[in-house]
Amino acid sequence: MKIVVIIPTYNEKENISRLILALEEQFKKISHEMHILVVDDSSPDGTGEIVREYSRKNQNVHLLSGQKQGLGAAYVRGMRYAIEKLGSDAVIEMDADFQHKPEDVPRLVTALDEGSDFVIGSRYIPGGKIPKWSFSRRLLSSGGNIMSRAATGMFKIHDTTAGFRAIRTDLINKISLENIKVQGYSFQINLLYQAFLNKAKIKEIPVEFLERKEGETKIGKGDVLEALIFVWAIRLERSETFIKFAVVGASGVVVNLGVFYVLFRIFGVSDIIASPLAIETSIISNFLLNNFWTFGERQTETKFHVKGLKFNLVSFVALGVSWTTFIALTRLLNLRPEELAQFIGIIPATFVNYFLNSYWTFKETNKEPVLAGK
Ligand code: GDD
Ligand code: MN
């Protein structure tokens, strides 16, 4: 594999030379082709010039210069460059300030070798460590973690904001960097969340996060604000779909019961037949509303009629669930009126319906890869 260690820098002249040398030392222990890509945002302290010197002498050291737009923006540019220009198979994210130990790089690579797509150098699993931080710094870090886990549903991941990670290029291509919506430090959460949505094989390995000795942190209030807005936007986005689905479901209930009433009470159709007929009518109205409204923004390549068929198929599964419930309630438990049994049957059916439709019928098609990357 060709692996590129991407190091974003802004005013890291005290650290960058030592880090490049320390990494070259570690690369000797790794059997892959290792590269270093420093993404420097025109640091006024001359970090870029130092790196340029190294890149002249060392074939595996590269410099990408740009304007300061934030840590996330720097990583997006760096990843694009690593994939498109350097043809990397995997990238490693790492800070320039020695808070991440160069000795841990081979361990990240081993985890990739063992089959993971996304390896997190984690501070919050047994064996991982944070420095003796002030209460407020600790609160910022653990608060950010707890909040992002709760908002995104990534409960199984303990360090969602970590900046020391190894990621396969195939996965980044699947995610598509256009889906990254943030500029600052919340990039870390955003990229991880996209990987999570793509069902990537994510693994945490414990690392010790050291104290910064030279230079200073660049995290700003803007980053905190952006992270806050970002995680709550995800939360809303996630529940918005569900709320819409539930609203559509409720409209379907009206259709369902209305049709059932007309067939059963007015036309005297047998309840065993009236029940599925009423459901099928509501399936059609539900499909139209879900397709154009609930999941209207999802980009799928699936044709309208295929989605319609899938939706119907899912609905038949749900119909089975609903009808079985109906029969059980009316025939076994003798529940009356029949409308109540018909109504209760909708509840288990809705859960089955939501999950199958969200993950199958209206599943977002993965975007075309930026580049094959091999
Ligand atoms: N190119 C570029 N542009 N680099 C930047 C920028 C930017 O706007 N902002 C920061 N960097 C570089 C720094 O020079 C450093 O190499 C690295 O990004 C991390 O910056 P720090 O300022 O040292 O971050 P930190 O120690 O506060 O945060 C670390 O821990 C966080 C979790 O607690 C990082 O690893 C974060 O990614 C992580 O989320
Ligand atoms: Mn740092």
XYZ file of C-alpha atoms and ligand atoms in Angstrom:
414
model
C 0.000 0.000 0.000
C 0.963 3.598 -0.496
C 0.186 5.512 2.692
C 0.314 9.290 3.030
C 0.592 10.889 6.462
C -1.224 14.220 6.129
C -0.067 16.895 8.567
C -1.923 20.204 8.573
C 0.215 23.048 9.867
C -0.232 26.616 10.878
C 2.821 28.151 12.550
C 4.587 24.958 13.556
C 8.190 25.876 12.796
C 9.383 24.597 16.191
C 7.890 21.179 15.513
C 7.810 20.329 11.844
C 11.470 19.372 11.184
C 11.665 17.151 14.225
C 8.368 15.534 13.302
C 9.448 14.771 9.740
C 12.655 13.160 11.038
C 10.804 11.195 13.724
C 8.306 9.918 11.173
C 11.023 8.864 8.708
C 12.495 6.867 11.584
C 9.162 5.099 12.213
C 8.640 4.427 8.513
C 11.587 1.999 8.666
C 9.393 -0.314 10.734
C 6.569 -0.269 8.189
C 6.541 -2.453 5.091
C 4.409 -0.054 3.036
C 5.425 2.875 0.851
C 5.173 5.786 3.280
C 4.835 9.483 2.384
C 4.429 12.734 4.277
C 2.172 15.511 2.994
C 2.280 18.767 4.917
C -0.712 20.998 4.236
C 0.508 24.415 5.264
C -1.758 27.439 5.150
C 0.954 29.972 4.321
C 2.130 30.079 7.940
C 3.681 33.496 8.665
C 6.423 31.799 10.715
C 7.861 30.065 7.640
C 6.775 26.479 8.325
C 6.150 26.081 4.599
C 9.709 26.986 3.611
C 11.140 24.440 6.033
C 8.995 21.730 4.495
C 9.865 22.820 0.964
C 13.534 22.262 1.793
C 12.793 18.704 2.932
C 10.656 18.004 -0.106
C 13.621 18.876 -2.351
C 15.843 16.343 -0.616
C 13.328 13.644 0.247
C 11.225 12.026 -2.461
C 8.541 11.061 0.031
C 8.001 14.511 1.567
C 5.436 16.786 -0.107
C 4.194 20.289 0.550
C 0.751 21.623 -0.298
C 0.345 25.332 0.364
C -2.899 27.255 0.622
C -4.791 29.979 2.388
C -5.997 29.582 5.964
C -9.582 28.349 5.937
C -9.542 26.041 8.929
C -8.378 22.575 9.867
C -11.177 20.746 8.049
C -10.650 22.662 4.827
C -6.925 21.857 5.021
C -7.647 18.132 5.447
C -10.094 18.091 2.548
C -7.475 19.666 0.286
C -4.790 17.337 1.615
C -6.879 14.212 1.077
C -7.793 15.233 -2.456
C -4.134 15.786 -3.243
C -3.057 12.506 -1.619
C -5.640 10.574 -3.614
C -5.536 12.312 -6.967
C -1.904 13.384 -7.226
C -0.049 10.894 -5.047
C -2.323 7.908 -5.674
C -2.485 6.879 -2.037
C -4.305 3.767 -0.826
C -4.679 5.134 2.683
C -4.062 8.369 4.557
C -3.141 9.115 8.138
C -4.263 12.278 9.918
C -1.761 13.622 12.379
C -1.011 16.880 14.221
C 2.346 18.597 13.816
C 2.801 19.369 17.493
C 3.884 15.982 18.932
C 0.650 15.555 20.833
C 0.391 12.424 18.706
C 3.312 10.054 19.168
C 5.166 9.123 15.975
C 5.724 5.679 17.560
C 1.979 5.065 17.299
C 1.945 5.415 13.504
C 3.016 1.781 12.904
C 0.184 0.632 15.206
C -2.385 2.562 13.158
C -1.004 0.965 10.003
C -1.173 -2.520 11.542
C -4.865 -2.005 12.266
C -5.384 -1.089 8.586
C -3.481 -4.221 7.588
C -5.794 -6.241 9.782
C -8.740 -5.114 7.693
C -10.125 -1.923 9.211
C -11.200 0.945 6.941
C -11.022 3.649 9.563
C -8.671 3.437 12.543
C -8.997 5.916 15.397
C -6.136 6.664 17.758
C -8.447 6.839 20.729
C -7.932 8.669 24.004
C -11.128 7.444 25.568
C -10.765 3.661 25.629
C -8.779 1.660 28.192
C -5.097 2.326 27.593
C -5.770 5.715 26.031
C -4.826 8.913 27.848
C -5.287 12.659 27.885
C -2.809 15.084 29.462
C -3.390 16.749 32.829
C -5.765 19.260 31.365
C -7.562 22.080 33.111
C -11.178 21.401 34.011
C -12.464 23.586 31.173
C -10.259 21.948 28.519
C -11.356 18.528 29.728
C -14.966 19.623 29.658
C -14.557 20.893 26.105
C -13.109 17.590 24.953
C -15.407 15.181 26.785
C -18.429 17.423 26.251
C -17.753 17.526 22.523
C -17.457 13.777 22.509
C -20.578 13.021 24.497
C -22.631 15.475 22.484
C -21.486 14.265 19.116
C -22.047 10.653 20.113
C -25.561 11.365 21.300
C -26.480 13.531 18.330
C -25.137 11.211 15.652
C -25.980 7.888 17.230
C -22.332 6.739 17.146
C -22.559 5.388 20.679
C -20.084 2.605 20.109
C -17.294 5.027 19.244
C -15.556 6.548 22.247
C -13.375 9.213 20.649
C -15.282 10.963 17.890
C -13.142 14.097 17.785
C -9.711 12.451 17.638
C -7.252 13.912 15.151
C -4.947 10.891 14.868
C -6.463 8.385 12.469
C -5.786 6.125 9.503
C -8.348 5.898 6.711
C -8.495 3.855 3.540
C -8.819 5.804 0.312
C -11.605 3.546 -0.966
C -13.705 4.699 1.936
C -12.923 8.382 1.370
C -13.963 7.985 -2.262
C -17.205 6.378 -1.172
C -17.884 9.169 1.309
C -17.055 11.774 -1.332
C -15.334 14.795 0.145
C -18.078 17.038 -1.248
C -20.234 15.735 1.586
C -17.979 17.410 4.125
C -19.801 20.552 5.093
C -17.576 22.067 7.760
C -14.407 24.133 7.681
C -12.966 23.762 11.155
C -12.168 21.122 13.759
C -15.621 19.510 13.521
C -14.288 18.030 10.285
C -13.163 15.123 12.462
C -16.724 14.404 13.577
C -18.105 14.989 10.103
C -15.738 12.578 8.340
C -16.238 9.914 10.988
C -20.007 10.305 10.763
C -19.890 9.838 6.997
C -17.774 6.703 7.488
C -20.281 5.487 10.048
C -23.164 6.089 7.612
C -21.205 4.129 4.993
C -20.966 1.189 7.406
C -17.176 1.335 7.367
C -15.138 -1.010 9.540
C -14.148 1.396 12.284
C -11.629 0.424 14.935
C -10.317 2.307 17.955
C -6.833 1.655 19.252
C -5.658 3.330 22.459
C -3.182 6.211 22.183
C -1.697 8.598 24.643
C -2.441 12.227 23.754
C 0.521 14.234 25.017
C 0.801 17.817 26.218
C 1.724 20.373 23.546
C 5.242 21.612 24.303
C 6.012 24.040 21.466
C 3.714 26.595 19.881
C 0.057 26.869 20.807
C -3.337 25.387 20.025
C -5.194 26.920 17.105
C -8.647 25.852 18.164
C -10.939 28.885 18.311
C -14.416 29.910 19.424
C -15.538 29.657 15.814
C -14.617 25.969 15.857
C -16.634 25.303 18.989
C -19.636 27.132 17.555
C -19.373 25.328 14.242
C -19.165 21.968 16.022
C -22.230 22.788 18.123
C -24.281 23.823 15.121
C -23.040 20.871 13.109
C -23.924 18.128 15.601
C -27.367 19.563 16.253
C -27.993 19.894 12.546
C -27.265 16.175 12.217
C -29.603 15.457 15.102
C -32.398 17.417 13.441
C -31.662 15.922 10.067
C -31.886 12.444 11.517
C -35.100 13.030 13.386
C -36.575 15.167 10.623
C -36.731 12.176 8.307
C -38.290 10.104 11.021
C -40.806 12.815 11.920
C -41.784 13.222 8.275
C -42.111 9.462 7.899
C -44.359 9.379 10.955
C -46.487 12.236 9.592
C -46.876 10.402 6.286
C -47.701 7.263 8.238
C -50.396 9.163 10.123
C -51.927 10.408 6.882
C -51.869 6.796 5.729
C -53.783 5.810 8.840
C -56.577 8.179 7.874
C -56.677 6.743 4.361
C -56.442 3.206 5.730
C -59.261 3.579 8.245
C -61.393 5.610 5.841
C -61.204 2.954 3.141
C -61.719 0.179 5.680
C -64.817 1.930 7.007
C -66.299 2.447 3.567
C -65.642 -1.152 2.461
C -66.608 -2.888 5.690
C -69.463 -0.759 7.007
C -70.975 0.645 3.811
C -70.327 -2.048 1.201
C -70.343 -4.955 3.654
C -67.055 -6.389 2.428
C -65.655 -9.080 4.762
C -63.261 -7.562 7.302
C -60.570 -10.115 6.368
C -60.538 -8.676 2.835
C -61.350 -5.070 3.711
C -58.336 -4.851 5.993
C -55.616 -5.581 3.354
C -57.444 -3.557 0.685
C -57.525 -0.536 2.959
C -53.845 -0.979 3.669
C -52.905 -1.222 -0.015
C -54.648 2.059 -0.761
C -52.702 3.764 2.006
C -49.452 2.174 0.749
C -49.825 4.025 -2.527
C -50.514 7.394 -0.923
C -47.654 6.799 1.532
C -45.229 5.960 -1.242
C -45.947 9.146 -3.126
C -45.558 11.324 -0.038
C -42.386 9.559 1.122
C -40.820 9.643 -2.300
C -41.393 13.326 -2.926
C -41.276 14.650 0.615
C -39.764 12.467 3.399
C -36.884 11.099 1.323
C -37.194 13.731 -1.393
C -33.644 14.981 -0.869
C -31.974 11.596 -0.991
C -30.063 11.072 -4.164
C -30.881 7.639 -5.469
C -30.274 6.265 -8.913
C -33.119 3.841 -8.445
C -35.937 4.408 -10.937
C -39.262 5.701 -9.667
C -41.151 2.506 -10.507
C -38.452 0.323 -8.909
C -38.713 2.374 -5.741
C -42.484 2.001 -5.978
C -42.149 -1.769 -6.256
C -39.667 -1.931 -3.397
C -41.896 0.254 -1.279
C -44.796 -2.037 -2.016
C -42.744 -5.096 -1.188
C -41.697 -3.557 2.108
C -45.282 -2.602 2.710
C -46.383 -6.181 2.084
C -43.983 -7.294 4.782
C -45.468 -4.587 6.993
C -48.929 -5.628 5.815
C -48.161 -9.147 6.978
C -47.125 -7.801 10.343
C -50.205 -5.593 10.546
C -52.622 -8.268 9.367
C -51.186 -10.923 11.692
C -51.632 -8.498 14.539
C -55.188 -7.798 13.391
C -56.065 -11.485 13.219
C -54.436 -12.197 16.538
C -56.346 -9.381 18.193
C -59.761 -10.025 16.646
C -59.741 -13.809 16.422
C -57.637 -14.837 19.380
C -58.370 -12.013 21.790
C -61.820 -11.176 20.448
C -61.034 -7.479 20.441
C -63.845 -5.181 19.241
C -64.469 -2.862 17.489
C -62.468 -4.134 14.511
C -61.226 -0.601 13.821
C -59.243 -0.691 17.051
C -57.499 -3.911 16.060
C -56.816 -2.436 12.633
C -55.296 0.608 14.320
C -53.064 -1.314 16.732
C -51.711 -3.407 13.860
C -50.211 -0.254 12.371
C -47.753 0.234 15.230
C -45.392 -2.752 14.785
C -45.817 -2.412 11.033
C -44.537 1.180 11.088
C -41.219 0.211 12.654
C -40.595 -2.526 10.126
C -41.628 -0.103 7.401
C -39.320 2.725 8.402
C -36.205 0.629 8.715
C -36.626 -1.306 5.499
C -37.535 1.785 3.466
C -34.824 3.968 4.886
C -32.105 1.343 4.437
C -33.313 -0.259 1.240
C -35.969 1.495 -0.859
C -34.680 5.037 -0.471
C -31.071 4.158 0.343
C -28.761 6.863 -0.942
C -26.648 5.716 -3.861
C -22.926 6.198 -3.265
C -21.408 8.912 -5.365
C -18.882 8.046 -8.042
C -15.349 7.832 -6.639
C -13.140 10.904 -7.136
C -10.502 8.637 -8.611
C -9.733 4.952 -8.405
C -6.736 5.744 -6.192
C -4.628 2.742 -7.084
N -3.281 23.972 7.506
C -3.885 24.263 8.660
N -4.890 25.191 8.678
N -3.501 23.647 9.798
C -4.123 23.948 10.952
C -5.164 24.876 11.035
C -5.567 25.533 9.811
O -6.456 26.370 9.790
N -5.576 24.921 12.323
C -4.801 24.058 13.007
N -3.926 23.467 12.194
C -2.904 22.451 12.503
C -1.971 22.767 13.620
O -0.844 23.444 13.166
C -1.626 21.373 14.145
O -0.622 20.754 13.405
C -2.911 20.590 13.930
O -3.617 21.293 12.926
C -3.757 20.493 15.203
O -3.959 21.798 15.722
P -3.943 22.124 17.276
O -4.281 23.548 17.408
O -2.700 21.619 17.928
O -5.175 21.244 17.729
P -5.542 20.762 19.195
O -4.398 20.118 19.846
O -6.248 21.845 19.928
O -6.645 19.678 18.803
C -6.310 18.338 18.572
O -7.176 17.533 19.331
C -8.537 17.671 18.971
C -9.396 16.840 19.868
O -9.225 17.214 21.184
C -6.454 17.977 17.099
O -5.968 16.658 16.910
C -7.890 18.020 16.622
O -7.988 17.478 15.306
C -8.738 17.222 17.554
O -10.094 17.366 17.181
Mn -2.417 20.159 19.324
